[in-house]
Amino acid sequence: MLKKQLIMEKALELFSEQGFEATSVQQITERCGISKGAFYLSFKTKDELLFSMVDYYLQQFIADIDHVVRNSNNKDIMLVDFYKNIFQAFKKHAASSRVFFNEKVFLTNKELFHKVSAYEADMSKSIVQMLEQLYREELQETKYDVMYCVKGFMKSYAELFIFSDLPLDLDQLAQSLAEKTDIIARHTTIPFITEELAQLVARPCDQEITQESLLQLIDQSIQNLEPSIERESLELLKNQVEQTTYSQAIIKGLIENIRLQPGCQWVVYVLDKYFQF
Amino acid sequence: MLKKQLIMEKALELFSEQGFEATSVQQITERCGISKGAFYLSFKTKDELLFSMVDYYLQQFIADIDHVVRNSNNKDIMLVDFYKNIFQAFKKHAASSRVFFNEKVFLTNKELFHKVSAYEADMSKSIVQMLEQLYREELQETKYDVMYCVKGFMKSYAELFIFSDLPLDLDQLAQSLAEKTDIIARHTTIPFITEELAQLVARPCDQEITQESLLQLIDQSIQNLEPSIERESLELLKNQVEQTTYSQAIIKGLIENIRLQPGCQWVVYVLDKYFQF
DNA sequence: TATACTAATGACTAATCAGTCATTTGTCAA
DNA sequence: TTGACAAATGACTGATTAGTCATTAGTATA
C-alpha cells in the first residue's frame, strides 16, 4: 500500500499550505504524478483520505508520547524527556501539526471530530499517567488540572515551531517547561478540573482493545510493510495474539523490532498495551 | 450600515457550523433573508467579508481584555478579574471563538494571517502590561515566559467553553487560574522566552496611532451608529481629536458613553490609548 | 505468442461556486 | 401623479469541483 502513503504525504503538504477544502483532488494527484483515477483506487472519496490521514499522523504522535511516558524510568528527567519529545515531534511534523491542530473540518464533521477527540483523550490519559507516576497520591486532587496546564504549555509553546522556524534550544525549553510543570504540581491548591469534568469533556470513551480488533489492525499494518525482518516480526506477533506461546522477552523483542517502522507506531502502541508492557 | 452587521452575524453562525470555505454566499444571503446582489452591495467579495469579520470580532475581544487590565486598580483581584472577563468573553462569543481560533484560512491567507497575528500581539502586550503592574521588576527575566503560560492556560481551558456547554463556575475557574499564574510568576527560575524571542514571533509590529488613522476609524464607527447620544459623543470626540478643547474629565466621559456600544469597542480602545487613560 | 487479469488513465458529467448585471421595486421631492 | 434616483433582485456566466467509467497499458501465466 505504498501508493496510499505517497498520496497521504503529498496531500499533507498541500493541506498544510492551503487547507483541506481549498485543495482539489486534481492538485494532489498532480503532485503525486498519478492520474485522478488512480487516486480513487486508493481512497473511495476525498473525505476517506482525510480520515486515513488523521489515523496515520495522529497515531504516530500519540504513540510517541505514550512511549516516553511508559519507558522513562528516571523520574528526575521524565518531565524533561516528555517535553523534549513533544517538541521534537512538533518540529519534525510541523506540517501535520499545522493541519491537525488547526483544520476547521475537524470541528464541523462530527465523525472526524470524534476521531480527533478520541486521540486527544488518549494523550490526556498518558499525561495523567505520567503525573501519577511522578507524584503518586500527593496530586490526587489536582492532577487533572495539572494535565490541563501541561496541555496549555504544549499548545502555547508549539506556536514557536508551527508558525516560525527560528532555531530554538530544545533542551532549555524542555527544562523550562518541566520546571513550570513541577512548580504547578507542587503548589496548586485551588483545583478546577475534577475527574468527572475531565471525563465529561473527553466523552469519546476509548474503545477497548479486543483480540479481534487487534488482529485486524495487525493485518492492516502488515500490508504497509515490504517483506523484511519487521514484517516477519509482525506476523509472529499476530500468531502470539491468537495463541501466546513465546515468553514475554521474545514478544517484547518482536515489538521493539517494529517500533521505529514508519506507519507502525500505532500498532506498537496497542501491542504494548495488549501485552501489558 | 446595519445590513453589514446582519450579514456578519449570520455569516458567523454559518462559519461556526461549517467553516469558511464550506459556506456559500448563497447560504449566507438565505439566512439573512436578502438576495445575492444585496450581499455584494455590502461587501465586494466573500474574502472582504472575512476581513471585516476579523476586525469586527477580534477588536471586541482584544478591547475587552485591555479594558480589564487598564481599569483594575486592586492588584489582589486583577488576575481573577482578568480570567473572569476572558472566559466570560469565550462563553458569550463561543461561535466567533470557534471560527477565529480554528479557521485554517487564517494560516493560508498571508494578509489575514498578519491581521490576526497583529491582534494576538496586542493581546500579548496587554498581558505583559498586566504582569508588569502586578510584579514590577521582580519579574524582569521571566515575564514573557509567564505571558506564554497565561496564553496557554487560556487556550487549554477555553476548550471547555468552545466545545461543550457544560455549566461551569466561572469564579472558581478564574481563582484557580489566578493562583496558577501567581505560582508560576513567583517560582519560575528557568526562563525560555526572551524579550527578543517574543518580539521575533510577534513580528507584525503594532502600527502607531496617528491622528489621521484615528479620525478615519472614528468616521467608520460613526457610520455604525444610529443618531443617538452615543453617536453625538463620538462626533464630539472626533472634534477633540482634531483640536482638544474640553478637559480630560469630559473626554473620558464621552468615551464612557460609547464603551458598551456594539461595534465600538475598538474605537474606544484606541481612544483610550490616544488620550492616555 | 496468446490469453487473462489487474493497474492506471483522463475525458467526461453533474453539481456547485463566486461574482455580474439587466431589471424591478421602493422612496423620495416636485 | 409623475419622474428621478437608489436599493434590491435573481437569473445568468464561466470557472472549478468531486467522482465516474470506457479505454488502454502493463504483467503474469499457460
mmCIF file of C-alpha atoms in Angstrom, chain B residues 56-258:
data_model
loop_
_atom_site.group_PDB
_atom_site.id
_atom_site.type_symbol
_atom_site.label_atom_id
_atom_site.label_comp_id
_atom_site.label_asym_id
_atom_site.label_seq_id
_atom_site.Cartn_x
_atom_site.Cartn_y
_atom_site.Cartn_z
ATOM 1 C CA TYR B 56 -15.302 43.310 13.996
ATOM 2 C CA TYR B 57 -14.966 40.342 16.340
ATOM 3 C CA LEU B 58 -11.304 40.324 17.321
ATOM 4 C CA GLN B 59 -11.344 44.023 18.109
ATOM 5 C CA GLN B 60 -14.151 43.403 20.575
ATOM 6 C CA PHE B 61 -12.204 40.624 22.207
ATOM 7 C CA ILE B 62 -8.899 42.491 22.484
ATOM 8 C CA ALA B 63 -10.511 45.711 23.651
ATOM 9 C CA ASP B 64 -12.322 43.780 26.365
ATOM 10 C CA ILE B 65 -9.095 42.370 27.754
ATOM 11 C CA ASP B 66 -7.275 45.659 27.578
ATOM 12 C CA HIS B 67 -10.045 47.408 29.464
ATOM 13 C CA VAL B 68 -9.779 44.995 32.377
ATOM 14 C CA VAL B 69 -6.026 45.372 32.541
ATOM 15 C CA ARG B 70 -6.181 49.149 32.459
ATOM 16 C CA ASN B 71 -9.026 49.631 34.867
ATOM 17 C CA SER B 72 -8.396 47.151 37.629
ATOM 18 C CA ASN B 73 -6.846 49.102 40.485
ATOM 19 C CA ASN B 74 -6.983 46.361 43.032
ATOM 20 C CA LYS B 75 -3.955 44.191 42.441
ATOM 21 C CA ASP B 76 -5.285 41.363 44.589
ATOM 22 C CA ILE B 77 -8.127 40.693 42.241
ATOM 23 C CA MET B 78 -6.629 41.864 38.977
ATOM 24 C CA LEU B 79 -5.700 38.371 37.837
ATOM 25 C CA VAL B 80 -9.048 36.967 38.886
ATOM 26 C CA ASP B 81 -10.817 39.789 37.049
ATOM 27 C CA PHE B 82 -8.677 39.168 34.010
ATOM 28 C CA TYR B 83 -9.515 35.490 33.753
ATOM 29 C CA LYS B 84 -13.165 36.019 34.625
ATOM 30 C CA ASN B 85 -13.522 38.501 31.759
ATOM 31 C CA ILE B 86 -11.623 36.328 29.328
ATOM 32 C CA PHE B 87 -13.814 33.318 29.913
ATOM 33 C CA GLN B 88 -16.971 35.363 30.026
ATOM 34 C CA ALA B 89 -15.993 36.516 26.560
ATOM 35 C CA PHE B 90 -15.277 32.947 25.459
ATOM 36 C CA LYS B 91 -18.634 31.857 26.777
ATOM 37 C CA LYS B 92 -20.510 34.723 25.188
ATOM 38 C CA HIS B 93 -18.652 34.577 21.892
ATOM 39 C CA ALA B 94 -18.201 30.821 21.650
ATOM 40 C CA ALA B 95 -19.183 30.975 17.984
ATOM 41 C CA SER B 96 -16.651 33.600 16.983
ATOM 42 C CA SER B 97 -14.016 31.884 19.116
ATOM 43 C CA ARG B 98 -14.606 28.676 17.234
ATOM 44 C CA VAL B 99 -14.193 30.494 13.955
ATOM 45 C CA PHE B 100 -11.277 32.754 14.703
ATOM 46 C CA PHE B 101 -9.201 30.396 16.794
ATOM 47 C CA ASN B 102 -9.629 27.416 14.496
ATOM 48 C CA GLU B 103 -10.057 28.583 10.951
ATOM 49 C CA LYS B 104 -7.421 27.316 8.597
ATOM 50 C CA VAL B 105 -7.891 30.269 6.239
ATOM 51 C CA PHE B 106 -6.032 32.412 8.731
ATOM 52 C CA LEU B 107 -2.907 30.392 8.204
ATOM 53 C CA THR B 108 -3.020 30.173 4.434
ATOM 54 C CA ASN B 109 -4.041 33.713 3.544
ATOM 55 C CA LYS B 110 -0.988 35.846 4.222
ATOM 56 C CA GLU B 111 -2.765 39.142 4.665
ATOM 57 C CA LEU B 112 -5.291 37.617 7.020
ATOM 58 C CA PHE B 113 -2.578 35.825 8.959
ATOM 59 C CA HIS B 114 -0.855 39.137 9.567
ATOM 60 C CA LYS B 115 -4.089 40.741 10.669
ATOM 61 C CA VAL B 116 -4.789 38.003 13.195
ATOM 62 C CA SER B 117 -1.158 37.942 14.331
ATOM 63 C CA ALA B 118 -1.302 41.682 14.954
ATOM 64 C CA TYR B 119 -4.326 41.266 17.210
ATOM 65 C CA GLU B 120 -2.638 38.407 19.046
ATOM 66 C CA ALA B 121 0.396 40.617 19.564
ATOM 67 C CA ASP B 122 -1.862 43.300 21.029
ATOM 68 C CA MET B 123 -3.252 40.757 23.445
ATOM 69 C CA SER B 124 0.206 39.539 24.431
ATOM 70 C CA LYS B 125 1.196 43.121 25.098
ATOM 71 C CA SER B 126 -1.793 43.664 27.360
ATOM 72 C CA ILE B 127 -0.916 40.558 29.335
ATOM 73 C CA VAL B 128 2.710 41.626 29.753
ATOM 74 C CA GLN B 129 1.489 45.038 30.863
ATOM 75 C CA MET B 130 -0.676 43.419 33.492
ATOM 76 C CA LEU B 131 2.198 41.304 34.744
ATOM 77 C CA GLU B 132 4.403 44.381 34.970
ATOM 78 C CA GLN B 133 1.794 46.177 37.034
ATOM 79 C CA LEU B 134 1.445 43.193 39.332
ATOM 80 C CA TYR B 135 5.044 42.177 39.875
ATOM 81 C CA ARG B 136 7.144 45.219 38.863
ATOM 82 C CA GLU B 137 10.806 44.485 38.443
ATOM 83 C CA GLU B 138 10.649 41.134 40.262
ATOM 84 C CA LEU B 139 9.532 39.547 37.003
ATOM 85 C CA GLN B 140 12.012 41.150 34.634
ATOM 86 C CA GLU B 141 13.605 37.910 33.444
ATOM 87 C CA THR B 142 10.559 35.730 33.158
ATOM 88 C CA LYS B 143 7.647 37.965 32.233
ATOM 89 C CA TYR B 144 7.460 36.806 28.611
ATOM 90 C CA ASP B 145 7.502 33.222 29.788
ATOM 91 C CA VAL B 146 4.702 33.866 32.218
ATOM 92 C CA MET B 147 2.784 35.580 29.423
ATOM 93 C CA TYR B 148 3.134 32.430 27.301
ATOM 94 C CA CYS B 149 1.850 30.381 30.236
ATOM 95 C CA VAL B 150 -1.146 32.681 30.640
ATOM 96 C CA LYS B 151 -1.920 32.274 26.945
ATOM 97 C CA GLY B 152 -1.510 28.525 27.355
ATOM 98 C CA PHE B 153 -3.987 28.454 30.244
ATOM 99 C CA MET B 154 -6.407 30.444 28.120
ATOM 100 C CA LYS B 155 -6.095 28.124 25.148
ATOM 101 C CA SER B 156 -6.361 24.963 27.174
ATOM 102 C CA TYR B 157 -9.286 25.922 29.398
ATOM 103 C CA ALA B 158 -11.126 27.734 26.606
ATOM 104 C CA GLU B 159 -11.890 24.319 25.118
ATOM 105 C CA LEU B 160 -14.375 23.878 27.960
ATOM 106 C CA PHE B 161 -16.409 26.758 26.585
ATOM 107 C CA ILE B 162 -15.844 26.271 22.900
ATOM 108 C CA PHE B 163 -16.552 22.563 22.613
ATOM 109 C CA SER B 164 -19.149 21.969 25.277
ATOM 110 C CA ASP B 165 -21.786 23.955 27.058
ATOM 111 C CA LEU B 166 -21.370 22.437 30.485
ATOM 112 C CA PRO B 167 -22.436 24.715 33.336
ATOM 113 C CA LEU B 168 -19.166 25.946 34.803
ATOM 114 C CA ASP B 169 -18.327 28.020 37.855
ATOM 115 C CA LEU B 170 -16.550 30.981 36.273
ATOM 116 C CA ASP B 171 -15.465 32.393 39.636
ATOM 117 C CA GLN B 172 -13.751 29.242 40.714
ATOM 118 C CA LEU B 173 -12.089 28.848 37.333
ATOM 119 C CA ALA B 174 -10.793 32.416 37.493
ATOM 120 C CA GLN B 175 -9.492 31.912 41.005
ATOM 121 C CA SER B 176 -7.862 28.644 40.098
ATOM 122 C CA LEU B 177 -6.033 30.128 37.120
ATOM 123 C CA ALA B 178 -5.113 33.289 39.009
ATOM 124 C CA GLU B 179 -3.460 31.122 41.644
ATOM 125 C CA LYS B 180 -1.616 29.120 38.995
ATOM 126 C CA THR B 181 -0.407 32.284 37.303
ATOM 127 C CA ASP B 182 0.778 33.720 40.596
ATOM 128 C CA ILE B 183 2.595 30.497 41.441
ATOM 129 C CA ILE B 184 4.341 30.418 38.067
ATOM 130 C CA ALA B 185 5.263 34.096 38.350
ATOM 131 C CA ARG B 186 6.766 33.705 41.821
ATOM 132 C CA HIS B 187 8.645 30.447 41.371
ATOM 133 C CA THR B 188 9.892 30.242 37.809
ATOM 134 C CA THR B 189 13.681 30.311 37.632
ATOM 135 C CA ILE B 190 14.383 28.903 34.156
ATOM 136 C CA PRO B 191 13.039 31.319 31.548
ATOM 137 C CA PHE B 192 12.829 30.377 27.898
ATOM 138 C CA ILE B 193 11.071 33.208 26.097
ATOM 139 C CA THR B 194 13.341 36.219 25.999
ATOM 140 C CA GLU B 195 12.084 39.666 25.040
ATOM 141 C CA GLU B 196 13.867 39.304 21.729
ATOM 142 C CA LEU B 197 12.246 35.950 21.008
ATOM 143 C CA ALA B 198 8.802 37.255 21.935
ATOM 144 C CA GLN B 199 9.222 40.122 19.522
ATOM 145 C CA LEU B 200 10.545 37.908 16.754
ATOM 146 C CA VAL B 201 7.460 35.733 16.949
ATOM 147 C CA ALA B 202 5.037 38.661 17.253
ATOM 148 C CA ARG B 203 6.757 40.302 14.300
ATOM 149 C CA PRO B 204 3.783 42.213 12.927
ATOM 150 C CA CYS B 205 4.637 45.385 14.770
ATOM 151 C CA ASP B 206 1.620 47.286 16.011
ATOM 152 C CA GLN B 207 1.255 50.312 13.846
ATOM 153 C CA GLU B 208 1.273 53.665 15.567
ATOM 154 C CA ILE B 209 -1.953 55.512 16.191
ATOM 155 C CA THR B 210 -1.794 58.669 14.092
ATOM 156 C CA GLN B 211 -4.319 61.458 14.255
ATOM 157 C CA GLU B 212 -5.245 60.704 10.685
ATOM 158 C CA SER B 213 -5.821 56.981 11.185
ATOM 159 C CA LEU B 214 -7.838 57.682 14.319
ATOM 160 C CA LEU B 215 -10.098 60.161 12.527
ATOM 161 C CA GLN B 216 -10.661 57.621 9.797
ATOM 162 C CA LEU B 217 -11.532 54.984 12.381
ATOM 163 C CA ILE B 218 -13.980 57.338 14.104
ATOM 164 C CA ASP B 219 -15.710 58.163 10.827
ATOM 165 C CA GLN B 220 -16.083 54.470 10.162
ATOM 166 C CA SER B 221 -17.521 53.835 13.619
ATOM 167 C CA ILE B 222 -19.968 56.717 13.357
ATOM 168 C CA GLN B 223 -21.493 55.023 10.343
ATOM 169 C CA ASN B 224 -22.332 52.039 12.514
ATOM 170 C CA LEU B 225 -24.427 54.154 14.879
ATOM 171 C CA GLU B 226 -27.979 55.368 14.587
ATOM 172 C CA PRO B 227 -28.417 59.019 15.536
ATOM 173 C CA SER B 228 -28.258 58.975 19.367
ATOM 174 C CA ILE B 229 -26.353 60.266 22.391
ATOM 175 C CA GLU B 230 -23.649 57.751 21.576
ATOM 176 C CA ARG B 231 -23.278 58.993 18.063
ATOM 177 C CA GLU B 232 -23.172 62.585 19.257
ATOM 178 C CA SER B 233 -20.488 61.632 21.792
ATOM 179 C CA LEU B 234 -18.390 60.117 19.066
ATOM 180 C CA GLU B 235 -18.794 63.182 16.893
ATOM 181 C CA LEU B 236 -17.702 65.390 19.786
ATOM 182 C CA LEU B 237 -14.721 63.140 20.335
ATOM 183 C CA LYS B 238 -13.823 63.490 16.694
ATOM 184 C CA ASN B 239 -13.628 67.253 17.165
ATOM 185 C CA GLN B 240 -11.457 66.721 20.252
ATOM 186 C CA VAL B 241 -9.026 64.664 18.231
ATOM 187 C CA GLU B 242 -8.748 67.452 15.676
ATOM 188 C CA GLN B 243 -8.394 70.099 18.351
ATOM 189 C CA THR B 244 -8.523 69.437 22.065
ATOM 190 C CA THR B 245 -10.734 71.947 23.844
ATOM 191 C CA TYR B 246 -12.512 70.000 26.584
ATOM 192 C CA SER B 247 -10.971 68.780 29.845
ATOM 193 C CA GLN B 248 -9.766 65.234 30.406
ATOM 194 C CA ALA B 249 -12.852 64.524 32.514
ATOM 195 C CA ILE B 250 -15.258 65.431 29.735
ATOM 196 C CA ILE B 251 -13.331 63.468 27.161
ATOM 197 C CA LYS B 252 -13.241 60.446 29.423
ATOM 198 C CA GLY B 253 -16.984 60.786 29.952
ATOM 199 C CA LEU B 254 -17.632 60.884 26.241
ATOM 200 C CA ILE B 255 -15.572 57.743 25.796
ATOM 201 C CA GLU B 256 -17.502 56.017 28.586
ATOM 202 C CA ASN B 257 -20.725 56.863 26.759
ATOM 203 C CA ILE B 258 -19.809 54.649 23.872
#
